[in-house]
PDB file of C-alpha atoms in Angstrom:
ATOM      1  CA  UNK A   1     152.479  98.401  51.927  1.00 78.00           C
ATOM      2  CA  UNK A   2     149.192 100.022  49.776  1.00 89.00           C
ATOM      3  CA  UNK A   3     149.151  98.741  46.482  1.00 92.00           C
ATOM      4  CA  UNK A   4     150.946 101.660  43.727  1.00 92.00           C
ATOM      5  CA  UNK A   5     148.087 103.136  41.270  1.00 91.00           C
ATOM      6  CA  UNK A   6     149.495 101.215  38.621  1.00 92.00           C
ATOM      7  CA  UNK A   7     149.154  97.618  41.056  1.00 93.00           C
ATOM      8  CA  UNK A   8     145.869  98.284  42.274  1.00 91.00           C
ATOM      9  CA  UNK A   9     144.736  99.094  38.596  1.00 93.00           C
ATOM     10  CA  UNK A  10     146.213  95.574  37.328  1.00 93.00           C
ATOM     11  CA  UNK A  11     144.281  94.266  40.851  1.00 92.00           C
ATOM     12  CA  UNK A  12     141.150  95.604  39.318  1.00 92.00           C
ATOM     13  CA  UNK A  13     141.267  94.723  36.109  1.00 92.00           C
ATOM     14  CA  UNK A  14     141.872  90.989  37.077  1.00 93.00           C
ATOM     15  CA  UNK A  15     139.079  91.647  39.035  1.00 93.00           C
ATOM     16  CA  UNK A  16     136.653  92.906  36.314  1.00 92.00           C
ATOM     17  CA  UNK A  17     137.383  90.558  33.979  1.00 92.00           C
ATOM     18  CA  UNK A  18     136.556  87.611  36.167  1.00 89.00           C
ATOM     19  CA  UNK A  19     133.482  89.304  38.252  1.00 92.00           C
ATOM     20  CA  UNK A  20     129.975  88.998  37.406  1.00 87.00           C
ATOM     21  CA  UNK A  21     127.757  91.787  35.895  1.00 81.00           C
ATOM     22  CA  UNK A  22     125.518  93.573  37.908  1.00 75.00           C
ATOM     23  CA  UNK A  23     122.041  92.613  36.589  1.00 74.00           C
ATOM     24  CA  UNK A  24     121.926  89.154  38.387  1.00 65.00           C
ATOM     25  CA  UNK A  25     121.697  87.115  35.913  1.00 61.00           C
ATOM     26  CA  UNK A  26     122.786  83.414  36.321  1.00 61.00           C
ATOM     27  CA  UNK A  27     122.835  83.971  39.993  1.00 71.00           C
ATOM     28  CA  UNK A  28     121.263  81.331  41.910  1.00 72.00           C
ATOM     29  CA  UNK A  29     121.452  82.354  45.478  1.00 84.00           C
ATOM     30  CA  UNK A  30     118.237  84.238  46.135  1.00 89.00           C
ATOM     31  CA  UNK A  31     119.783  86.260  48.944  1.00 92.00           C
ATOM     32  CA  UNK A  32     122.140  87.293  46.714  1.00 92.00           C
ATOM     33  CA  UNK A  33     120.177  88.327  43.993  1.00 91.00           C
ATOM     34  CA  UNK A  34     117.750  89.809  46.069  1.00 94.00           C
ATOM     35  CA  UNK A  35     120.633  91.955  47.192  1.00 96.00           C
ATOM     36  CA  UNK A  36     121.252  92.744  43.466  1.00 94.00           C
ATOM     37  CA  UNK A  37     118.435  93.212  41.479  1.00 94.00           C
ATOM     38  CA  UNK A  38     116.784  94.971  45.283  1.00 96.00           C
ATOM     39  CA  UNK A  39     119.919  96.872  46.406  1.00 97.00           C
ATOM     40  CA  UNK A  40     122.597  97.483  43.960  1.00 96.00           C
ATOM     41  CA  UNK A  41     120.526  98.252  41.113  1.00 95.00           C
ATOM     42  CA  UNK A  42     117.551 100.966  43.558  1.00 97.00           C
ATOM     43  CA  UNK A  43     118.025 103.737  41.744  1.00 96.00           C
ATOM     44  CA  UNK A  44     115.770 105.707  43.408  1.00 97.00           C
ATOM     45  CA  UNK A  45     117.020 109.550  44.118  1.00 97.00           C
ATOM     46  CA  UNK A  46     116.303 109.589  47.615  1.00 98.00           C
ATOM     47  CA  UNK A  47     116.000 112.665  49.203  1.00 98.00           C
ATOM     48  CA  UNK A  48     118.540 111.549  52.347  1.00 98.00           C
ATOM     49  CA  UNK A  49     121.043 111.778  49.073  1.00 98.00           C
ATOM     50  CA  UNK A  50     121.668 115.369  48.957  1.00 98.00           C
ATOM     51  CA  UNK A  51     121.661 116.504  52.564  1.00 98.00           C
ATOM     52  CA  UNK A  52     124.653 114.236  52.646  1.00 98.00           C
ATOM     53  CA  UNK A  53     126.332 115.333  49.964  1.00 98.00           C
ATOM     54  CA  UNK A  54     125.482 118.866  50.867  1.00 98.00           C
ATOM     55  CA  UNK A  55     127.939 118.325  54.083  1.00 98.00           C
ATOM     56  CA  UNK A  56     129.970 116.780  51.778  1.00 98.00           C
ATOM     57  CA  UNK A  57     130.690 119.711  49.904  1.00 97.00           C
ATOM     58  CA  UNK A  58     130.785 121.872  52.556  1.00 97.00           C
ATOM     59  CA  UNK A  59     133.450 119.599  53.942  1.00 97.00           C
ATOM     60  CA  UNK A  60     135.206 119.843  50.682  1.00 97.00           C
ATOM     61  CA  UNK A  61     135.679 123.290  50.920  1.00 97.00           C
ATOM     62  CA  UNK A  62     136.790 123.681  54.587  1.00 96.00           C
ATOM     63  CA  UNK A  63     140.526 124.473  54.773  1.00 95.00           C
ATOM     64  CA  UNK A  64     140.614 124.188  58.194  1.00 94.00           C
ATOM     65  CA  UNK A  65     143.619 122.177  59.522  1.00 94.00           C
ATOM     66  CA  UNK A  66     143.449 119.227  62.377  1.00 94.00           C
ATOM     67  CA  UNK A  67     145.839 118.152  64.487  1.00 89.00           C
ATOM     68  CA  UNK A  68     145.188 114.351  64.128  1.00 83.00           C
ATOM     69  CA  UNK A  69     146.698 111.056  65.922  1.00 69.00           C
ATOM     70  CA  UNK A  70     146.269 108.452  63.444  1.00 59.00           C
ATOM     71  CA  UNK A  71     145.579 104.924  65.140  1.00 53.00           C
ATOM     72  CA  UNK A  72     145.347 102.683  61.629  1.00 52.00           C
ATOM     73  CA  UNK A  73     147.215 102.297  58.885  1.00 47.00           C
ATOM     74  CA  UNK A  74     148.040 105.989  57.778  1.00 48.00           C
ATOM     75  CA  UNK A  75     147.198 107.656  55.000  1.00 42.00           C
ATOM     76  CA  UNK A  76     148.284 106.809  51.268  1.00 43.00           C
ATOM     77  CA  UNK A  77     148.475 110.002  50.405  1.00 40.00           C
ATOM     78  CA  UNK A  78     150.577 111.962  53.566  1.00 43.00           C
ATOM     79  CA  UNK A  79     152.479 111.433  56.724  1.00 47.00           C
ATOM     80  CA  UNK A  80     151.368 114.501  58.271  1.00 59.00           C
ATOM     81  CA  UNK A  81     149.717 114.689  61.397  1.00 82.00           C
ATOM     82  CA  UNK A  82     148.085 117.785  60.452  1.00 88.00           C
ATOM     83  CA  UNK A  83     145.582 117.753  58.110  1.00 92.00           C
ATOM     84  CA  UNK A  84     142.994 119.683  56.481  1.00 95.00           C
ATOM     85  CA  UNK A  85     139.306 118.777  56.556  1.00 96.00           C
ATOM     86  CA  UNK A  86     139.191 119.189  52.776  1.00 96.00           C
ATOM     87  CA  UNK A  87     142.109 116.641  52.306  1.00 95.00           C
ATOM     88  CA  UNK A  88     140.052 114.531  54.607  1.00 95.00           C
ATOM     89  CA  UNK A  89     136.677 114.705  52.709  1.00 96.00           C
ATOM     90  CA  UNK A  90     138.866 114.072  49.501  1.00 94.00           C
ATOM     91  CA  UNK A  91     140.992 111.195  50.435  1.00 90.00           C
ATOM     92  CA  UNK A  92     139.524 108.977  53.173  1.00 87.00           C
ATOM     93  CA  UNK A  93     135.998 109.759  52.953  1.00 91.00           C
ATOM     94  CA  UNK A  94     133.923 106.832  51.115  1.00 90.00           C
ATOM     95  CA  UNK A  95     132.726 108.132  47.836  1.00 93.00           C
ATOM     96  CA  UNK A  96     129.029 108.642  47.333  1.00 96.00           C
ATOM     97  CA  UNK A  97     128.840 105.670  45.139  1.00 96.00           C
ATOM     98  CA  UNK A  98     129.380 103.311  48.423  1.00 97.00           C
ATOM     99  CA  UNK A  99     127.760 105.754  50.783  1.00 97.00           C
ATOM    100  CA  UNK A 100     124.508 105.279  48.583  1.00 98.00           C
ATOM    101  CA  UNK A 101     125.277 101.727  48.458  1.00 98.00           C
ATOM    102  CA  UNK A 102     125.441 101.136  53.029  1.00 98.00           C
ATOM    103  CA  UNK A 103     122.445 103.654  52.734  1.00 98.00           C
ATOM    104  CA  UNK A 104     120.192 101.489  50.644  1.00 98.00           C
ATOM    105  CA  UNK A 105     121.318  98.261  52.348  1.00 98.00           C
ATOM    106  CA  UNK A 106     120.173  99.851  55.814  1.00 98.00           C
ATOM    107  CA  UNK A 107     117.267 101.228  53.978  1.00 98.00           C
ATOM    108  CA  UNK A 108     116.185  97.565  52.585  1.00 98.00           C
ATOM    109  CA  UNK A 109     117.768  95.577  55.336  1.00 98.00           C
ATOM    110  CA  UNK A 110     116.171  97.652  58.468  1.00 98.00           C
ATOM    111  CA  UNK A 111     119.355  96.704  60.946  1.00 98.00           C
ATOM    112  CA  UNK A 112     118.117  98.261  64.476  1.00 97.00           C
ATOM    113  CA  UNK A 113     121.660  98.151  65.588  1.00 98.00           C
ATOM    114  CA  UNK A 114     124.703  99.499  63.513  1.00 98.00           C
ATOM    115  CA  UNK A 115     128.084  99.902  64.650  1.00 98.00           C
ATOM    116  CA  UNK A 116     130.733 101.320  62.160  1.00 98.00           C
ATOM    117  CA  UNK A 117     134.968 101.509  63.447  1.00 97.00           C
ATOM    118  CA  UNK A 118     135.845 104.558  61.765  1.00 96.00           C
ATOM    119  CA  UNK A 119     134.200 107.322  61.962  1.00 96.00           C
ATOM    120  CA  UNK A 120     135.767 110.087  59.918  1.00 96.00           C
ATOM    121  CA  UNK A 121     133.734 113.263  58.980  1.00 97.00           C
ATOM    122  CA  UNK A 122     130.453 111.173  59.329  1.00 97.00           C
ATOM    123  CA  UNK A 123     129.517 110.844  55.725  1.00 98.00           C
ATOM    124  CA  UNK A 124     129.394 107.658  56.000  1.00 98.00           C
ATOM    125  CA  UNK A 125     127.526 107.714  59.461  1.00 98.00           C
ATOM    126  CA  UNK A 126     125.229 109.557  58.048  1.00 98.00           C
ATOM    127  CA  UNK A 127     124.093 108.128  55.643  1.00 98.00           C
ATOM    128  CA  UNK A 128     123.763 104.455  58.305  1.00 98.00           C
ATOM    129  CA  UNK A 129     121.668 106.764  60.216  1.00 98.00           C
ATOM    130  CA  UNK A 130     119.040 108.162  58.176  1.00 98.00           C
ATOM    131  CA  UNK A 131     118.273 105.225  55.910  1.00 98.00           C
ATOM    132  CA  UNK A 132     116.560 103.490  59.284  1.00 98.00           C
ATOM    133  CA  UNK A 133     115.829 106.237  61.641  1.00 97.00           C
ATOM    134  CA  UNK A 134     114.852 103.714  64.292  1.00 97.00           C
ATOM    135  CA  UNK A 135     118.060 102.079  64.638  1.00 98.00           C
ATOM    136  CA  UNK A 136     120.784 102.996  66.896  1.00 98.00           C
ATOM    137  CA  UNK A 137     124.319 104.174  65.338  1.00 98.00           C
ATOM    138  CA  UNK A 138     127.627 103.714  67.063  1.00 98.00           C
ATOM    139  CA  UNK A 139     130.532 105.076  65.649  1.00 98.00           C
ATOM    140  CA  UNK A 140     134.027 105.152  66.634  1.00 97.00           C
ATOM    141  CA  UNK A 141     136.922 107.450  65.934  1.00 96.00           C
ATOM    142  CA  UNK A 142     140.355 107.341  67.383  1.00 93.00           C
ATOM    143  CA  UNK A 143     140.824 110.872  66.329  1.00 93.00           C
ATOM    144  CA  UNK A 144     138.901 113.705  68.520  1.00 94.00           C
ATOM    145  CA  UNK A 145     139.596 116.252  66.287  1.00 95.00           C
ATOM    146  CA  UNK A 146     137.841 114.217  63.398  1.00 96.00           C
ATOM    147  CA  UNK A 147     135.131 113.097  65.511  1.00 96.00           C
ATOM    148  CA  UNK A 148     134.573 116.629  66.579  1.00 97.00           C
ATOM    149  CA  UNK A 149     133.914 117.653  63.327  1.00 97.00           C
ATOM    150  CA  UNK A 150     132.064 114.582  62.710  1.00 98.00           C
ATOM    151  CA  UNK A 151     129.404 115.646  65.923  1.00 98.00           C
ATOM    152  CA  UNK A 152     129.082 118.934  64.474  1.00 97.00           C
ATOM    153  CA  UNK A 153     127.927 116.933  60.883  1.00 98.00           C
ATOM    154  CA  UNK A 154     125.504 114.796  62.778  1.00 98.00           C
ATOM    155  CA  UNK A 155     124.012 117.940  64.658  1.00 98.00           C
ATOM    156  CA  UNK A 156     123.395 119.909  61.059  1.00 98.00           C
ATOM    157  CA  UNK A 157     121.542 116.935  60.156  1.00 98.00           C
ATOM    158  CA  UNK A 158     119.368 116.490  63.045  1.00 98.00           C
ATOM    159  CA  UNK A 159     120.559 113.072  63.745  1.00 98.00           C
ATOM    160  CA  UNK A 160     119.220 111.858  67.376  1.00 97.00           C
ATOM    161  CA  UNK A 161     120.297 107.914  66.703  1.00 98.00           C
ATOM    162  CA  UNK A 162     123.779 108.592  66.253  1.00 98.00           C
ATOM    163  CA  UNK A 163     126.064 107.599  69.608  1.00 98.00           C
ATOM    164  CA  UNK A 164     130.017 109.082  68.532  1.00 98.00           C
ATOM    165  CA  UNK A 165     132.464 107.286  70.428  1.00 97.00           C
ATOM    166  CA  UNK A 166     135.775 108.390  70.767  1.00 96.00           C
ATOM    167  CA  UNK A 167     139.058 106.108  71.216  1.00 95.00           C
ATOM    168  CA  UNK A 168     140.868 103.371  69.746  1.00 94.00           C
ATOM    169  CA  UNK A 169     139.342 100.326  68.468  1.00 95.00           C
ATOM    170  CA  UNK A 170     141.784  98.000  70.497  1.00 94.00           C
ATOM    171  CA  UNK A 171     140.548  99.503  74.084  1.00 95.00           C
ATOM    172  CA  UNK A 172     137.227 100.044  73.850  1.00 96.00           C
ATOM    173  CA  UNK A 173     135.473  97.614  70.934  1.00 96.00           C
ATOM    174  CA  UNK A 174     135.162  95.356  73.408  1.00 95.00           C
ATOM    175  CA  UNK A 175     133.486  96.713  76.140  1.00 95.00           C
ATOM    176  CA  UNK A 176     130.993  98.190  73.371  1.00 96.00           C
ATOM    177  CA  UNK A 177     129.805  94.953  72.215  1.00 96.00           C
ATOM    178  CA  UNK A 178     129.833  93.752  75.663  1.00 94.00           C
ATOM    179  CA  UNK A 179     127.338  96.844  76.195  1.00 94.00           C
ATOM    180  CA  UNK A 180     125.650  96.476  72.863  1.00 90.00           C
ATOM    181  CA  UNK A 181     124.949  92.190  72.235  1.00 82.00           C
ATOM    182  CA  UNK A 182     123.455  91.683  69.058  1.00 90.00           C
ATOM    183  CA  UNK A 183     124.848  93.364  66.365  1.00 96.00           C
ATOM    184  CA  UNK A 184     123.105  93.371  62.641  1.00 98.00           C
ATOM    185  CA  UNK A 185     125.296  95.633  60.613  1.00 98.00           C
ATOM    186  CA  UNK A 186     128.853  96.432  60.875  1.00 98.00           C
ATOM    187  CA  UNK A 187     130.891  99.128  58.790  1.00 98.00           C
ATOM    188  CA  UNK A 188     134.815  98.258  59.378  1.00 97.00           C
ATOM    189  CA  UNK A 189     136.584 100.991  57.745  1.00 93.00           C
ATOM    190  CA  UNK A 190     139.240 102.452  60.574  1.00 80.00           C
ATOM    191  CA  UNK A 191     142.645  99.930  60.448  1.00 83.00           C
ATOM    192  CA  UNK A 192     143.651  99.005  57.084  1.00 87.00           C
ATOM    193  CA  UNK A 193     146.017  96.619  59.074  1.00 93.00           C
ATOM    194  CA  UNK A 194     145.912  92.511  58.717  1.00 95.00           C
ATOM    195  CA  UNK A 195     146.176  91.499  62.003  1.00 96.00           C
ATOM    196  CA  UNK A 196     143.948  94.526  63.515  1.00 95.00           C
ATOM    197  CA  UNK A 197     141.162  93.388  61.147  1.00 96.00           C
ATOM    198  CA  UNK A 198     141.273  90.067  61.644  1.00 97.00           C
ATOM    199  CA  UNK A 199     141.321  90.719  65.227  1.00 97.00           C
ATOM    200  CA  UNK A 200     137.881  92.926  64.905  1.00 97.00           C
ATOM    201  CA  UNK A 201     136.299  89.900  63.160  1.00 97.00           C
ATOM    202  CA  UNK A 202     136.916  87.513  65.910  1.00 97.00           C
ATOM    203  CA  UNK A 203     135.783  90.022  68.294  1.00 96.00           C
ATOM    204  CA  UNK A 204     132.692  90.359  66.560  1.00 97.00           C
ATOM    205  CA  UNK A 205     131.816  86.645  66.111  1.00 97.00           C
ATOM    206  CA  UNK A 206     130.217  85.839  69.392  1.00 96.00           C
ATOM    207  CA  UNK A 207     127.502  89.305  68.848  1.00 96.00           C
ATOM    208  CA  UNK A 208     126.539  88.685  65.183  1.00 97.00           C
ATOM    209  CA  UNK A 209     123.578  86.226  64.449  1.00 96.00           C
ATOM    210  CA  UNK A 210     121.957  84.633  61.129  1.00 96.00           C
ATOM    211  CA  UNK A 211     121.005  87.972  59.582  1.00 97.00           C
ATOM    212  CA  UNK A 212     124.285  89.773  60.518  1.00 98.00           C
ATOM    213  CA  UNK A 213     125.610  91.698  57.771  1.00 98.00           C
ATOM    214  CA  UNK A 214     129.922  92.833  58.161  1.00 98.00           C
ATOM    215  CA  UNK A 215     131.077  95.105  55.735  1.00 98.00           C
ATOM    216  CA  UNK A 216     134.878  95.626  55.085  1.00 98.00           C
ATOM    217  CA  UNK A 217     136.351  98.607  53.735  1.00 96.00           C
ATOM    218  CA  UNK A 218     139.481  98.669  51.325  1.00 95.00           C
ATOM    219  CA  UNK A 219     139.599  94.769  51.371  1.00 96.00           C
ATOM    220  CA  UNK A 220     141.876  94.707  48.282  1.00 95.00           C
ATOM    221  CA  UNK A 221     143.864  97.997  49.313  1.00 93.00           C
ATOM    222  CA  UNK A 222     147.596  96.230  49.944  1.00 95.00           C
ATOM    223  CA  UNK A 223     148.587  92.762  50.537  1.00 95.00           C
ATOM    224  CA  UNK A 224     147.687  92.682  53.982  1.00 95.00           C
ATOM    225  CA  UNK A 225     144.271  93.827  53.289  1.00 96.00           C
ATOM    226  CA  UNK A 226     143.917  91.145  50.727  1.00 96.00           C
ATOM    227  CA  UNK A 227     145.381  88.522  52.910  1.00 96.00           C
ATOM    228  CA  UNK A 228     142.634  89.636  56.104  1.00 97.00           C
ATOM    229  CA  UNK A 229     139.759  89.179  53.678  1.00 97.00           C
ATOM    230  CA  UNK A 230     141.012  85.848  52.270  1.00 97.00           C
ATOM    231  CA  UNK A 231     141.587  84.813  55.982  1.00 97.00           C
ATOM    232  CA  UNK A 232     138.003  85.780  56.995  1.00 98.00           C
ATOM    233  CA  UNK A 233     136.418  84.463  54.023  1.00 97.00           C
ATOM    234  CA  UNK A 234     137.469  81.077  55.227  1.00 97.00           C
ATOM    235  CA  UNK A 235     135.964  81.331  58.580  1.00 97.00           C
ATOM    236  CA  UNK A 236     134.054  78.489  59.249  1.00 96.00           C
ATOM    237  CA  UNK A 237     131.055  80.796  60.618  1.00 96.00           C
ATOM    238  CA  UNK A 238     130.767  82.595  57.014  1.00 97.00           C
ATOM    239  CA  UNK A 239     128.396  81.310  54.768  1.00 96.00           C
ATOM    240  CA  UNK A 240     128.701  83.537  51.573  1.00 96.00           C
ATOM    241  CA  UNK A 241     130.856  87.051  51.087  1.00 96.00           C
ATOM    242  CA  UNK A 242     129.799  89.073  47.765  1.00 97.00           C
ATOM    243  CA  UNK A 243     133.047  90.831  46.795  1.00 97.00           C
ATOM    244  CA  UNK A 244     133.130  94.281  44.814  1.00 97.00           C
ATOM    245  CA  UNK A 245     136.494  94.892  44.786  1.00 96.00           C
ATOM    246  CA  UNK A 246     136.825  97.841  46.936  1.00 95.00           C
ATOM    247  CA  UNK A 247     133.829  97.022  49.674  1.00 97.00           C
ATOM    248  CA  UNK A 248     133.538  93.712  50.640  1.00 98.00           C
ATOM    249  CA  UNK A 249     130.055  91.994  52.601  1.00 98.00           C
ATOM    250  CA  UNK A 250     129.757  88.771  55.173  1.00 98.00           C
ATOM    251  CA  UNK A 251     126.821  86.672  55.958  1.00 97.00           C
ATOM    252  CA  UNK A 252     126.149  84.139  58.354  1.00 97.00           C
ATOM    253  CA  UNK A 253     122.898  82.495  56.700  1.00 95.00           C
ATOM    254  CA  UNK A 254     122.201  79.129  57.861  1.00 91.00           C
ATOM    255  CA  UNK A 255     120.086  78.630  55.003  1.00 89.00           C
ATOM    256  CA  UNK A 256     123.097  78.321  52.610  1.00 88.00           C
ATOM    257  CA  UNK A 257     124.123  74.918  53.336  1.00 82.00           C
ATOM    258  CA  UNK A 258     127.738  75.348  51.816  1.00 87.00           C
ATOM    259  CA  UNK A 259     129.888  78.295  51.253  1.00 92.00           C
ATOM    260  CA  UNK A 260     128.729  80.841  48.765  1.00 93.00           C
ATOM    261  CA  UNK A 261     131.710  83.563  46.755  1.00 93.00           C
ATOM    262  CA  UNK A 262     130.581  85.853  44.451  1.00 94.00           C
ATOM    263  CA  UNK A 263     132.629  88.719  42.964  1.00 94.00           C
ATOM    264  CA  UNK A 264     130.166  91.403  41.191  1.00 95.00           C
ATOM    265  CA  UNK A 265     130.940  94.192  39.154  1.00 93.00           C
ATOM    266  CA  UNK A 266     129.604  97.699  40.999  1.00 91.00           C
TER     267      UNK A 266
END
């Protein structure tokens, strides 16, 4: 079950209270607060910014209703299987904040190959694809009448690195990492399921390598969510997971010799 408001509030205020500011100070992992001080805290209004947003709020305005088959863990907010693009830009759409966020990782991090489970409108996608025009994009959606929409984003954009693949997660992820080897950046935001997550992660394992950087959605969302991350946290192959609260990050450095947590304020 997805946490009420009132939970996930309580959730995030334990959370806040026991996190670390977002200045890097005290932290002595220099990946970390390279990531920080590099990432987090660029505040540079880039350009890419408002085309995004500008589909955003086009998107935000479209009434137009989809008939959609939803493969993950539903919607919090209705059990209909029709929904309006507007509903969709409000309520499962990730907010500019973390949009910005992916954007300047790709930016700083120059991944050549991104995959992301979960397409949606292609916000998200988006903004993966023009912060390293070079790289190649995969994207998945279960739902064709999302992903539609999502193709007709990309094309507004001009995006040429963008491959949209349509179908569930379960039949296909595996024959696109057999297709596609070494991944170096992963956005897992489609099934806000335990077992379907942890699943992804294992799948994922034998294509990542030191420089690999996974990136779960909603990883304190409901108890299952919270259980998956605590699970993958564990994983023998992670070396250090940065935690903020509603995104969370994996690396596989071999440089850091033992594990690494860190929860930080964003």
């Amino acid at each position: 079950m997805v946490y009420s408001p009132l939970q996930a509030a309580a959730k995030y205020f334990q959370f806040y209270i026991h996190a670390a500011n977002s200045k890097g100070h005290g932290t002595h992992s220099p990946f970390v607060f390279e990531f920080i001080t590099k990432v987090m805290n660029d505040f540079t209004k880039y350009e890419d910014y408002e085309r995004v947003e500008a589909i955003r709020t086009r998107m935000l305005a479209d009434n137009t209703e989809l008939l959609i088959q939803d493969l993950g863990a539903g919607s919090a907010i209705t059990s209909s299987n029709r929904r309006s693009v507007s509903s969709i830009a409000k309520t499962t759409v990730k907010p500019r904040k973390f949009g910005q966020l992916l954007y300047r990782m790709v930016k700083y991090y120059q991944p050549r190959t991104i995959l992301e489970l979960g397409t949606s409108l292609g916000i998200t996608t988006s903004y993966l694809a023009l912060a390293n025009p070079q790289a190649k994009v995969i994207t998945i959606e279960g739902a064709s009448t999302i992903a539609a929409k999502a193709r007709e984003n990309f094309a507004a954009l001009g995006l040429t690195n963008v491959e949209s693949i349509i179908g569930n997660f379960d039949d296909i992820l595996e024959s696109v990492l057999m297709q596609n080897p070494g991944i170096d950046f992963v956005f897992l935001d489609g099934n806000h399921r335990q077992e379907p997550t942890e699943r992804y992660f294992r799948q994922l394992l034998p294509h990542v390598h030191n420089d690999t950087l996974l990136i779960f959605d909603d990883i304190h969302w409901s108890k299952e969510m919270d259980n998956a991350w605590a699970n993958i946290v564990q994983h023998e192959a992670v070396t250090c997971d940065i935690d903020l609260f509603y995104i969370g990050i994996i690396s596989f450095r071999k440089e850091f010799k033992e594990k690494q947590r860190f929860a930080i304020r964003f």
